[in-house]
XYZ file of C-alpha atoms in Angstrom:
745
model
C -40.028 48.512 0.548
C -41.929 51.792 0.217
C -40.866 54.674 2.451
C -42.234 58.209 2.168
C -43.674 57.628 -1.273
C -40.294 56.329 -2.519
C -39.685 52.804 -3.620
C -36.524 51.431 -2.064
C -35.027 48.198 -3.413
C -34.301 45.382 -1.049
C -31.057 43.522 -1.611
C -30.704 39.774 -1.645
C -28.936 39.607 1.677
C -31.428 41.530 3.858
C -33.927 44.422 4.063
C -33.042 48.089 3.640
C -35.438 49.091 6.416
C -36.609 47.610 9.671
C -38.166 44.215 9.359
C -37.030 43.615 5.777
C -35.695 40.136 4.929
C -35.353 37.718 2.084
C -36.430 34.115 2.509
C -35.354 31.114 0.492
C -37.341 27.920 0.192
C -36.026 25.384 -2.381
C -35.076 28.107 -4.796
C -38.249 30.247 -4.266
C -37.630 33.887 -3.268
C -40.324 35.745 -1.334
C -40.045 39.438 -0.435
C -41.909 40.913 2.515
C -42.034 44.554 3.540
C -43.971 47.116 5.634
C -46.205 49.671 3.864
C -47.127 52.975 5.737
C -50.852 53.446 6.523
C -50.902 56.957 4.946
C -50.664 55.520 1.478
C -53.905 55.002 -0.435
C -55.360 51.553 -0.227
C -54.975 49.415 -3.297
C -57.262 46.593 -4.258
C -56.268 43.316 -2.706
C -54.904 40.999 -5.313
C -54.835 37.264 -4.976
C -51.423 36.077 -3.914
C -49.423 35.097 -6.938
C -48.202 31.580 -7.313
C -44.558 31.206 -6.426
C -42.351 30.802 -9.456
C -41.380 27.240 -10.185
C -37.714 26.312 -10.148
C -37.015 22.833 -11.371
C -35.153 20.509 -9.061
C -31.905 19.252 -10.572
C -32.293 15.638 -11.650
C -29.836 12.886 -12.435
C -27.396 14.121 -9.835
C -27.087 17.535 -11.530
C -25.076 19.962 -9.488
C -27.283 22.791 -8.171
C -24.257 25.046 -8.090
C -23.187 24.333 -11.646
C -23.093 27.230 -14.157
C -25.838 25.661 -16.303
C -28.249 25.389 -13.354
C -27.470 28.935 -12.149
C -28.169 30.395 -15.581
C -31.501 28.577 -15.688
C -32.465 29.953 -12.279
C -31.453 33.472 -13.329
C -33.674 33.284 -16.421
C -36.666 32.084 -14.401
C -36.029 34.720 -11.748
C -36.027 37.535 -14.313
C -39.266 36.187 -15.829
C -40.918 36.028 -12.417
C -40.043 39.650 -11.689
C -41.735 40.861 -14.857
C -44.925 38.846 -14.202
C -45.841 40.527 -10.877
C -46.489 44.300 -10.815
C -45.476 44.726 -7.170
C -42.125 43.037 -7.705
C -41.117 45.061 -10.734
C -40.037 47.966 -8.572
C -38.346 45.826 -5.977
C -35.364 44.969 -8.222
C -33.180 47.303 -10.198
C -33.569 47.150 -13.948
C -31.057 45.293 -16.072
C -29.444 41.878 -15.681
C -28.566 40.409 -12.316
C -24.924 40.868 -11.397
C -22.460 38.138 -10.417
C -22.344 39.479 -6.872
C -26.092 38.955 -6.494
C -25.836 35.462 -7.862
C -23.014 34.686 -5.442
C -25.057 36.080 -2.552
C -27.990 33.858 -3.457
C -25.665 30.932 -3.727
C -24.118 31.570 -0.306
C -27.497 32.121 1.324
C -28.761 28.841 -0.056
C -25.712 26.955 1.109
C -25.998 28.418 4.622
C -29.632 27.421 4.979
C -29.295 23.954 3.505
C -28.856 21.051 5.920
C -25.657 19.101 5.699
C -25.873 16.300 3.188
C -23.669 14.157 1.011
C -21.410 15.882 -1.459
C -22.666 16.055 -5.007
C -19.571 14.272 -6.288
C -20.240 11.103 -4.289
C -22.779 8.515 -5.497
C -25.897 7.824 -3.440
C -25.756 4.815 -1.090
C -27.435 1.704 -2.346
C -30.161 1.920 0.326
C -31.200 5.518 -0.459
C -35.028 6.094 -0.764
C -34.591 7.605 -4.205
C -33.037 4.408 -5.450
C -35.685 2.248 -3.764
C -38.444 3.877 -5.854
C -36.742 2.988 -9.126
C -36.937 -0.228 -11.048
C -33.965 -2.496 -11.207
C -33.029 -1.356 -14.691
C -33.486 2.340 -13.957
C -31.669 2.019 -10.683
C -28.712 0.328 -12.373
C -28.590 2.978 -15.079
C -28.727 5.695 -12.410
C -25.812 4.170 -10.512
C -23.844 3.797 -13.719
C -24.413 7.436 -14.542
C -23.359 8.530 -11.053
C -20.231 6.379 -11.140
C -19.219 7.572 -14.585
C -19.703 11.177 -13.571
C -17.655 10.686 -10.430
C -14.806 9.114 -12.395
C -14.777 11.868 -15.012
C -14.945 14.569 -12.352
C -11.943 13.044 -10.554
C -10.016 13.143 -13.824
C -10.928 16.785 -14.420
C -9.821 17.741 -10.905
C -6.302 16.447 -11.510
C -5.573 18.614 -14.533
C -2.934 21.308 -14.366
C -4.283 23.445 -11.551
C -5.064 26.868 -12.866
C -7.813 28.988 -11.350
C -9.948 28.777 -14.462
C -9.781 25.002 -14.434
C -10.908 24.815 -10.827
C -13.823 27.161 -11.376
C -15.069 25.211 -14.409
C -14.757 21.721 -12.956
C -18.495 21.131 -12.746
C -19.164 22.440 -16.218
C -16.388 20.303 -17.689
C -17.678 17.284 -15.800
C -21.187 17.659 -17.193
C -19.833 18.192 -20.689
C -17.616 15.128 -20.374
C -20.526 13.043 -19.120
C -22.735 14.163 -21.989
C -20.014 13.497 -24.522
C -19.300 10.067 -23.067
C -22.957 9.081 -23.019
C -23.456 10.247 -26.611
C -20.381 8.357 -27.721
C -21.597 5.140 -26.122
C -25.183 5.422 -27.446
C -25.908 4.109 -30.958
C -27.267 6.651 -33.467
C -30.815 7.612 -32.711
C -30.874 6.146 -29.226
C -31.725 8.037 -26.104
C -32.432 7.307 -22.472
C -34.876 4.639 -23.519
C -32.652 3.045 -26.096
C -33.401 -0.415 -27.367
C -31.436 -3.114 -25.647
C -28.827 -5.016 -27.551
C -28.892 -8.812 -27.801
C -28.703 -10.240 -24.348
C -31.100 -7.727 -22.826
C -28.516 -4.989 -22.157
C -28.293 -1.657 -23.918
C -25.079 -0.418 -25.485
C -24.735 2.229 -22.823
C -25.333 -0.177 -19.999
C -22.839 -2.678 -21.385
C -20.173 0.005 -21.525
C -20.686 1.581 -18.130
C -21.491 -1.543 -16.157
C -18.271 -3.026 -17.461
C -16.460 -0.194 -15.750
C -18.284 -0.969 -12.515
C -17.751 -4.703 -12.674
C -14.131 -4.760 -13.682
C -11.406 -6.130 -11.487
C -9.031 -4.108 -9.356
C -7.982 -1.219 -11.548
C -5.313 1.289 -10.633
C -5.982 4.595 -12.371
C -3.289 7.211 -12.594
C -5.250 10.431 -12.209
C -2.239 12.481 -13.116
C -2.669 11.311 -16.710
C -5.905 12.984 -17.738
C -5.701 11.673 -21.267
C -5.471 7.997 -20.375
C -8.418 5.835 -21.404
C -8.640 2.287 -20.099
C -9.783 -0.227 -22.657
C -10.339 -3.887 -22.068
C -10.045 -6.212 -24.997
C -12.180 -9.381 -25.159
C -10.538 -12.417 -23.678
C -8.273 -10.518 -21.302
C -8.294 -11.337 -17.558
C -10.055 -8.031 -16.860
C -12.850 -8.857 -19.325
C -13.277 -12.402 -17.972
C -13.348 -11.147 -14.392
C -15.859 -8.431 -15.311
C -18.251 -10.930 -16.921
C -17.969 -13.206 -13.892
C -18.939 -10.399 -11.501
C -21.796 -9.403 -13.804
C -23.251 -12.909 -13.679
C -23.001 -12.890 -9.900
C -24.846 -9.570 -9.745
C -27.638 -10.814 -12.022
C -28.058 -13.989 -9.977
C -28.232 -11.956 -6.788
C -30.910 -9.657 -8.223
C -32.935 -12.594 -9.536
C -32.868 -14.359 -6.179
C -33.869 -11.126 -4.463
C -36.885 -10.711 -6.753
C -37.945 -14.360 -6.327
C -37.771 -13.992 -2.575
C -40.746 -11.617 -2.822
C -39.254 -8.706 -1.012
C -41.721 -5.856 -0.798
C -39.254 -3.090 -1.495
C -36.606 -3.278 -4.159
C -33.777 -2.532 -1.839
C -30.190 -3.268 -2.664
C -28.032 -4.332 0.228
C -24.798 -2.455 0.705
C -22.018 -5.031 0.723
C -19.023 -4.397 2.910
C -15.948 -3.276 1.009
C -12.454 -2.808 2.407
C -11.167 0.717 2.609
C -9.373 1.961 -0.473
C -7.387 5.061 -1.302
C -9.195 8.377 -1.628
C -9.995 9.719 -5.069
C -7.770 12.707 -4.375
C -4.695 10.483 -4.216
C -2.545 10.056 -7.318
C -3.364 6.345 -7.502
C -6.755 4.935 -6.577
C -8.300 1.510 -6.763
C -11.748 1.342 -8.307
C -13.974 -1.669 -8.283
C -13.829 -4.866 -6.230
C -10.644 -5.786 -4.469
C -10.614 -9.372 -5.715
C -7.261 -10.097 -7.279
C -7.131 -11.367 -10.819
C -4.765 -14.330 -11.011
C -1.779 -13.676 -13.193
C 1.800 -14.758 -13.692
C 4.039 -14.486 -10.655
C 7.301 -12.574 -10.400
C 10.303 -13.918 -12.233
C 11.820 -15.205 -9.001
C 8.634 -16.558 -7.456
C 9.800 -20.142 -7.769
C 13.114 -19.541 -6.083
C 11.801 -17.192 -3.413
C 9.105 -19.364 -1.951
C 8.298 -20.095 1.689
C 6.291 -16.892 2.036
C 9.280 -14.550 1.747
C 9.681 -11.671 -0.651
C 11.939 -11.456 -3.657
C 15.201 -9.683 -4.350
C 15.652 -6.132 -3.075
C 17.909 -3.287 -4.134
C 19.166 -0.447 -1.947
C 20.271 2.821 -3.514
C 20.055 6.562 -2.918
C 21.290 9.413 -5.088
C 22.613 11.261 -2.031
C 25.664 9.006 -2.135
C 26.604 10.481 -5.523
C 27.448 13.840 -3.937
C 30.523 12.544 -2.148
C 33.486 13.540 -4.334
C 36.705 15.480 -4.265
C 36.325 19.229 -4.431
C 38.579 19.270 -7.503
C 35.830 17.532 -9.489
C 38.273 15.493 -11.580
C 37.165 11.855 -11.487
C 39.998 10.773 -13.773
C 42.514 10.936 -10.923
C 40.126 9.563 -8.251
C 39.055 5.961 -8.949
C 36.327 5.993 -6.291
C 33.720 8.456 -7.594
C 29.975 8.766 -8.067
C 30.087 7.527 -11.644
C 30.443 3.992 -10.293
C 26.961 4.042 -8.792
C 25.459 5.914 -11.729
C 26.770 3.327 -14.180
C 25.608 0.382 -12.075
C 22.117 1.800 -11.532
C 21.792 2.630 -15.230
C 22.786 -0.932 -16.155
C 20.221 -2.422 -13.780
C 17.575 -0.160 -15.258
C 18.293 -0.768 -18.934
C 18.442 -4.549 -18.456
C 15.108 -4.589 -16.607
C 16.629 -5.988 -13.420
C 15.656 -2.924 -11.378
C 11.979 -3.464 -12.223
C 12.188 -7.138 -11.282
C 13.567 -6.229 -7.867
C 12.012 -4.227 -5.068
C 13.741 -0.990 -4.159
C 13.680 -0.502 -0.420
C 13.365 2.886 1.225
C 16.743 4.353 2.061
C 17.701 6.281 5.178
C 20.716 7.647 7.000
C 22.141 5.597 9.804
C 21.942 7.191 13.224
C 25.047 8.096 15.184
C 24.161 5.502 17.816
C 24.050 2.774 15.172
C 27.457 3.797 13.859
C 28.977 3.870 17.347
C 28.333 0.149 17.765
C 31.496 -0.381 15.682
C 33.290 2.987 15.794
C 34.465 5.230 18.586
C 32.548 8.320 19.583
C 35.218 10.673 18.288
C 35.340 8.917 14.911
C 31.545 8.974 14.614
C 31.209 12.640 15.509
C 34.057 13.739 13.272
C 32.900 11.977 10.107
C 29.169 11.685 10.776
C 27.932 15.081 11.970
C 26.971 18.073 9.870
C 29.541 20.846 9.200
C 28.134 23.205 11.843
C 28.400 20.666 14.643
C 31.756 19.485 13.340
C 33.222 22.950 13.817
C 32.217 22.887 17.478
C 33.896 19.515 18.021
C 36.985 19.669 20.225
C 39.100 16.637 19.385
C 41.538 17.420 22.183
C 38.971 16.188 24.691
C 39.207 12.642 23.321
C 42.136 10.498 24.436
C 42.800 9.131 20.938
C 41.506 11.424 18.190
C 40.740 9.596 14.921
C 42.763 12.064 12.900
C 45.129 14.879 13.742
C 44.751 16.820 10.530
C 43.473 16.461 7.002
C 45.785 16.092 4.014
C 46.060 18.540 1.144
C 45.985 16.456 -2.028
C 48.039 17.283 -5.165
C 44.793 17.997 -7.044
C 43.947 20.788 -4.615
C 41.353 18.814 -2.702
C 41.269 17.624 0.879
C 41.616 14.040 2.044
C 41.899 11.866 5.108
C 44.959 10.272 3.513
C 46.592 10.388 0.100
C 43.677 8.687 -1.689
C 40.620 9.005 0.595
C 38.996 12.287 -0.408
C 36.883 14.401 1.933
C 34.041 16.776 1.099
C 33.057 18.933 4.064
C 29.433 19.238 2.929
C 28.511 15.829 1.517
C 30.922 13.080 2.604
C 29.423 12.616 6.062
C 25.855 12.398 4.745
C 26.847 10.000 1.966
C 28.726 7.719 4.389
C 25.770 7.596 6.785
C 23.401 6.913 3.881
C 25.555 3.990 2.756
C 25.375 2.483 6.245
C 21.634 3.066 6.435
C 20.958 1.375 3.093
C 22.899 -1.737 4.117
C 21.125 -1.774 7.483
C 17.648 -1.559 5.963
C 18.392 -4.279 3.447
C 19.999 -6.594 5.999
C 17.085 -6.277 8.427
C 14.498 -6.944 5.743
C 16.309 -10.056 4.623
C 16.973 -11.280 8.173
C 13.318 -10.831 9.150
C 12.080 -12.661 6.069
C 10.483 -9.674 4.343
C 12.872 -10.092 1.417
C 14.682 -13.172 0.245
C 18.010 -11.557 -0.625
C 19.327 -8.274 -1.918
C 22.096 -6.094 -3.277
C 23.093 -2.732 -1.777
C 24.502 -0.349 -4.396
C 26.328 1.960 -1.984
C 29.356 4.173 -1.639
C 31.691 5.086 -0.044
C 32.836 1.513 0.678
C 33.405 0.394 4.233
C 35.467 -2.750 4.838
C 38.726 -0.819 5.382
C 37.242 1.482 8.061
C 38.522 0.536 11.494
C 36.918 1.537 14.806
C 38.808 4.837 14.922
C 40.452 5.224 11.545
C 39.153 6.043 8.052
C 41.245 4.729 5.174
C 41.104 3.142 1.734
C 38.120 5.235 0.519
C 36.167 4.033 3.613
C 34.756 6.033 6.530
C 32.201 3.718 8.231
C 32.244 -0.072 8.030
C 28.880 -0.758 6.397
C 28.886 -4.549 6.642
C 30.296 -4.637 10.175
C 27.673 -2.207 11.492
C 24.920 -4.255 9.853
C 26.226 -7.477 11.431
C 26.511 -5.910 14.869
C 23.000 -4.419 14.682
C 21.535 -7.751 13.578
C 23.239 -9.339 16.544
C 21.965 -6.715 19.003
C 18.377 -6.237 17.809
C 17.432 -9.606 16.291
C 19.613 -11.820 18.446
C 21.246 -13.691 15.552
C 23.778 -16.125 16.924
C 25.744 -16.943 13.777
C 26.535 -14.402 11.076
C 28.801 -15.180 8.137
C 30.714 -12.376 6.391
C 32.390 -13.268 3.092
C 34.731 -10.626 1.670
C 35.803 -11.237 -1.932
C 37.198 -7.755 -2.543
C 40.740 -8.008 -3.892
C 41.940 -5.973 -0.878
C 41.796 -7.412 2.615
C 39.028 -6.048 4.843
C 41.258 -4.992 7.692
C 38.482 -2.982 9.343
C 36.022 -5.865 9.448
C 38.684 -8.223 10.787
C 39.685 -5.867 13.590
C 36.062 -5.314 14.690
C 35.197 -9.041 14.985
C 38.626 -10.472 15.734
C 37.545 -11.729 19.179
C 33.868 -12.404 18.358
C 32.726 -16.014 18.094
C 29.296 -15.096 16.688
C 30.640 -13.617 13.463
C 32.652 -15.805 11.094
C 34.767 -13.629 8.803
C 36.241 -15.191 5.640
C 38.311 -13.034 3.300
C 39.804 -14.020 -0.051
C 42.221 -11.366 -1.254
C 45.541 -10.512 -2.799
C 48.235 -10.445 -0.151
C 51.645 -10.958 -1.781
C 53.256 -11.622 1.605
C 52.020 -8.307 2.970
C 53.213 -6.194 0.036
C 49.746 -5.363 -1.303
C 47.416 -2.813 0.315
C 46.561 -2.785 3.178
C 49.213 -5.385 4.070
C 47.053 -7.237 6.625
C 45.186 -10.516 6.270
C 47.908 -13.138 6.526
C 46.829 -16.799 6.713
C 47.950 -17.118 10.327
C 45.604 -14.367 11.552
C 42.868 -16.634 12.920
C 41.288 -14.624 15.738
C 41.748 -13.890 19.413
C 40.274 -15.327 22.626
C 36.687 -16.416 21.946
C 37.095 -15.474 18.303
C 39.948 -17.887 17.692
C 39.152 -19.861 14.547
C 36.483 -17.443 13.360
C 38.785 -15.328 11.221
C 39.880 -17.025 7.996
C 42.150 -15.425 5.407
C 42.764 -16.931 1.991
C 45.716 -14.736 1.114
C 46.857 -15.123 -2.495
C 50.573 -14.625 -2.963
C 53.029 -14.905 -5.828
C 52.167 -11.734 -7.678
C 50.497 -11.749 -11.072
C 52.489 -14.518 -12.744
C 50.011 -15.856 -13.626
C 47.107 -13.697 -12.424
C 44.470 -15.309 -10.235
C 41.118 -15.982 -11.946
C 37.945 -18.082 -11.920
C 39.653 -21.432 -11.462
C 41.496 -20.327 -8.317
C 38.512 -18.562 -6.730
C 36.151 -21.482 -7.359
C 38.748 -23.855 -5.923
C 38.879 -21.739 -2.757
C 35.087 -21.885 -2.489
C 35.085 -25.622 -3.097
C 37.774 -26.579 -0.569
C 37.687 -23.931 2.180
C 34.842 -21.420 2.140
C 31.792 -23.597 1.508
C 32.812 -26.566 3.749
C 33.468 -24.246 6.692
C 30.325 -22.191 5.990
C 28.125 -25.293 5.897
C 29.639 -26.493 9.151
C 29.073 -23.064 10.718
C 25.441 -23.014 9.474
C 24.886 -19.227 9.614
C 21.606 -17.434 10.160
C 22.441 -14.900 7.438
C 25.241 -14.310 4.925
C 26.653 -10.808 4.407
C 29.013 -10.270 1.464
C 31.510 -7.451 1.093
C 31.083 -7.535 -2.665
C 34.063 -5.754 -4.141
C 34.608 -6.319 -7.854
C 38.197 -5.072 -8.131
C 39.340 -8.689 -8.562
C 37.537 -8.709 -11.910
C 39.312 -8.408 -15.228
C 39.980 -4.868 -16.386
C 41.642 -3.435 -13.283
C 45.289 -2.363 -13.489
C 47.813 -4.113 -11.206
C 47.845 -1.358 -8.527
C 44.082 -1.788 -8.088
C 43.922 -5.576 -8.431
C 45.283 -7.122 -11.588
C 43.226 -10.339 -11.281
C 40.985 -11.861 -13.983
C 37.818 -13.103 -12.282
C 34.904 -13.033 -14.738
C 31.318 -11.858 -14.066
C 30.226 -15.472 -14.456
C 32.694 -16.441 -11.722
C 31.096 -13.956 -9.297
C 27.651 -15.252 -10.261
C 28.672 -18.857 -9.474
C 30.089 -17.801 -6.106
C 26.862 -15.929 -5.315
C 24.739 -18.953 -6.168
C 26.829 -21.171 -3.888
C 26.324 -18.779 -0.972
C 22.575 -18.838 -1.611
C 22.544 -22.465 -0.488
C 23.319 -21.229 3.043
C 21.062 -19.606 5.674
C 17.902 -20.560 3.788
C 18.931 -18.233 0.967
C 19.282 -15.103 3.133
C 22.164 -13.388 1.360
C 22.950 -9.655 1.312
C 25.583 -8.237 -1.038
C 26.987 -4.757 -0.408
C 29.196 -3.035 -2.947
C 32.750 -2.385 -1.822
C 35.511 -1.829 -4.393
C 35.564 -2.082 -8.162
C 36.698 0.825 -10.294
C 36.628 -0.292 -13.923
C 33.109 0.796 -14.887
C 32.290 -1.796 -17.597
C 33.649 -4.613 -15.449
C 31.814 -3.460 -12.322
C 28.519 -3.161 -14.222
C 28.901 -6.650 -15.734
C 29.701 -8.219 -12.354
C 26.825 -6.472 -10.599
C 24.386 -7.561 -13.293
C 25.590 -11.169 -13.062
C 25.238 -11.234 -9.258
C 21.753 -9.702 -9.305
C 20.644 -12.248 -11.899
C 21.995 -14.996 -9.661
C 20.032 -13.584 -6.710
C 16.883 -13.521 -8.847
C 17.322 -17.195 -9.689
C 18.134 -16.829 -13.370
C 20.214 -19.431 -15.138
C 23.897 -19.005 -14.383
C 26.062 -17.763 -17.244
C 28.665 -20.284 -18.390
C 32.231 -19.757 -17.360
C 34.692 -18.801 -20.085
C 35.949 -21.971 -21.744
C 39.542 -21.161 -20.856
C 38.660 -20.868 -17.162
C 36.391 -23.919 -17.204
C 39.136 -26.357 -18.162
C 42.051 -24.600 -16.450
C 43.482 -26.000 -13.238
C 44.517 -23.596 -10.448
C 48.020 -22.236 -10.730
C 50.718 -23.538 -8.413
C 50.792 -20.343 -6.343
C 47.074 -20.745 -5.630
C 47.464 -24.430 -4.791
C 50.206 -23.597 -2.274
C 48.019 -20.897 -0.695
C 45.014 -23.216 -0.365
C 47.047 -26.085 1.102
C 48.610 -23.725 3.638
C 45.200 -22.337 4.613
C 43.747 -25.833 5.041
C 46.656 -26.867 7.259
C 46.163 -23.826 9.480
C 42.372 -24.062 9.721
C 42.172 -27.843 10.139
C 42.605 -27.516 13.900
C 39.591 -25.210 14.057
C 37.502 -26.707 11.264
C 38.404 -30.379 10.748
C 35.914 -30.634 7.904
C 38.374 -28.996 5.496
C 40.579 -32.101 5.542
C 37.986 -33.954 3.494
C 38.387 -31.498 0.630
C 42.167 -31.071 0.617
C 42.500 -33.394 -2.379
C 40.249 -31.163 -4.529
C 42.506 -28.123 -4.631
C 43.931 -29.137 -8.017
C 40.606 -29.691 -9.769
C 39.526 -27.503 -12.610
C 35.885 -26.327 -12.633
C 35.080 -28.991 -15.238
C 36.617 -31.757 -13.114
C 34.769 -30.456 -10.060
C 31.467 -30.697 -11.931
C 32.104 -34.330 -12.887
C 33.096 -35.261 -9.338
C 30.020 -33.506 -8.015
C 27.816 -35.611 -10.249
C 29.568 -38.769 -9.068
C 29.142 -37.733 -5.433
C 25.419 -37.260 -5.969
C 25.185 -40.742 -7.451
C 27.085 -42.246 -4.508
C 24.864 -40.389 -2.053
C 21.761 -41.706 -3.760
C 23.065 -45.274 -3.545
C 24.113 -44.798 0.072
C 20.609 -43.731 0.974
C 19.408 -47.183 -0.121
C 21.850 -48.928 2.204
C 20.692 -50.534 5.451
C 23.480 -48.850 7.363
C 22.572 -45.551 9.031
C 25.105 -42.784 9.622
C 26.433 -42.220 13.070
C 25.074 -39.540 15.342
C 28.176 -37.415 14.834
C 27.666 -37.530 11.081
C 23.975 -36.653 11.397
C 24.741 -33.482 13.324
C 24.512 -30.721 10.678
C 26.212 -27.889 12.510
C 28.357 -27.023 15.459
C 28.569 -23.624 17.065
C 31.778 -21.873 17.987
C 32.589 -23.024 21.498
C 31.151 -26.485 20.791
C 33.428 -26.870 17.777
C 36.467 -25.893 19.782
C 35.712 -28.285 22.609
C 34.882 -31.199 20.318
C 37.980 -30.651 18.232
C 40.068 -31.364 21.352
C 38.193 -34.517 22.319
C 37.832 -36.146 18.919
C 40.810 -38.159 17.656
C 42.398 -36.959 14.430
C 40.554 -38.149 11.383
C 42.028 -40.878 9.264
C 43.811 -39.531 6.176
C 41.478 -41.346 3.836
C 41.700 -38.811 1.093
C 45.119 -37.352 1.696
C 46.690 -40.215 -0.268
C 45.534 -38.617 -3.462
C 47.654 -35.553 -2.855
């Protein structure tokens, strides 16, 4: 603008005087101003042609540094060409602020459109004007650029990286295209045999590949597909389909070469760590290792674990004097990881159990005392409750605090760890009960089967298995739930919670020694109360450790008592208090028995024949780390359907000891009035595992021959199961069974 004989520059953002403005039209800058009439007239010059600014092609970013530099060079040349514009701009190079102002002004005046990083839709007019080959090459270029740009965006986020994303993208595209072109080839390169250029073969393969999950956090990963792989075969199949579709479209005589946009399901955004590129058609491949076992539309084997449970420990920090410590879970989880079992299983999402869920088995005072955070616990007035769960904590010899002489208490972490253990068992049990998973193992601590409704003891605060059973009963309406407890200690808490419940059958096999082994409960005559009479079964080993109980005795108990009653009960789900302190390696005060990992695996596989395979194991005891890891690995392999490990040869041919035979015969005599089916198996208490296998094969042969007979079984024999009250009523009406097999005793 000229004012008073002085030439005043006009900035990019507006005029310095009245009426001054700067207009932008597709990169063309025009400057208008008002000249006073007192100035001498100058000859009228023809209007100069507006400077030409090339339109970015091939999807080039108009805001990229390369394009901006090109516009700056053309703008400086245009200023020098016109004499009237030479005084309108200050001499010297254009500053970054001016460039930014131009950039902002252009963005503000541009209509909203698609982002430059996204490819054009298949029905865009620009694509319709191209030939099929050019259009395909254009789409390949756009797709490749989008993929490379997404990779650049995920690099370590410094400010310089973010500012140079576009420049790095263009450089990566150019480098990729040069690497894929043969020497001397360009945009019009000669096609390779088969009518496709080297570049097109490379890029179209990326477009036509099967479902590919790209980890954008790994910027240096390059995905290569070798010939003959499922990805390569699937890519060639999609390519043939595309060529056939294009040929049929051309033969149909369509006037415009328009590509129809096929509907695709929604996929993850490119900003997510994992994205799916390409068609969503699944490439057939080998199934999971347990796909054969876990059929019928259900999932596989699940694991439940959370590191929060590791924080529960004594404040003294000495695990050598506290057998129940976080190293148990660390060792087990490490073993599952190094053997590959953790990858074969599905890890479910863990959570803390709510206070309401815990109160279904525990009193309000007990739940608030051991389940709330430290701040709320300090406000708790136990005197308001008629029966407080604990009067005072115990000062341990190590300097720590405990509920009793061996159950340690950490004010900050014990409550959270106990609630997490309950929540993990709950999540796993519900997934298995609802059919989302076939079976599972909960690697949890602290244990729970000793926790009574208003008393914490024996390393236990909340009864994990009992809460899971009660919640399954309340929310899913399960009528028959079987709890098997093979921890070497009796689950006094679980027994007390379901002692009068006819919907939960509790079977415990444990060391009792006539009440002289902790906790002293679980005698064979404790069978239940009221409606729960007959639904509490204790196989209480006695006689000490001469000899110690092992595989032969435990398998005999399963063969003669546990499995016959469980099949007659026909549960909807099986929950196992899976303590491994009966395994070899534990000192006499903690167990002293010699059950092998293979023995636990065989017991697990037998339970999987119940409830359509819905079995949930939850860790209870077990304090010898190598033994606990071996037993857990064996049980998880059994849940996955792997071949069972053979029993030790000494256990395979050994008959049960006399103390075990006396215990089993006493248990059968007590339970026969509630479960008459056990009388049929009383003669098998003396069999070794090898003898049981031979008899099982003979029974299968007899059953096969009996199926060919013309005689049909009676209606009573055809009935597979009987529920609680029905069993009790029928046991009174039916005459005592003939002692057909008692003669062999």
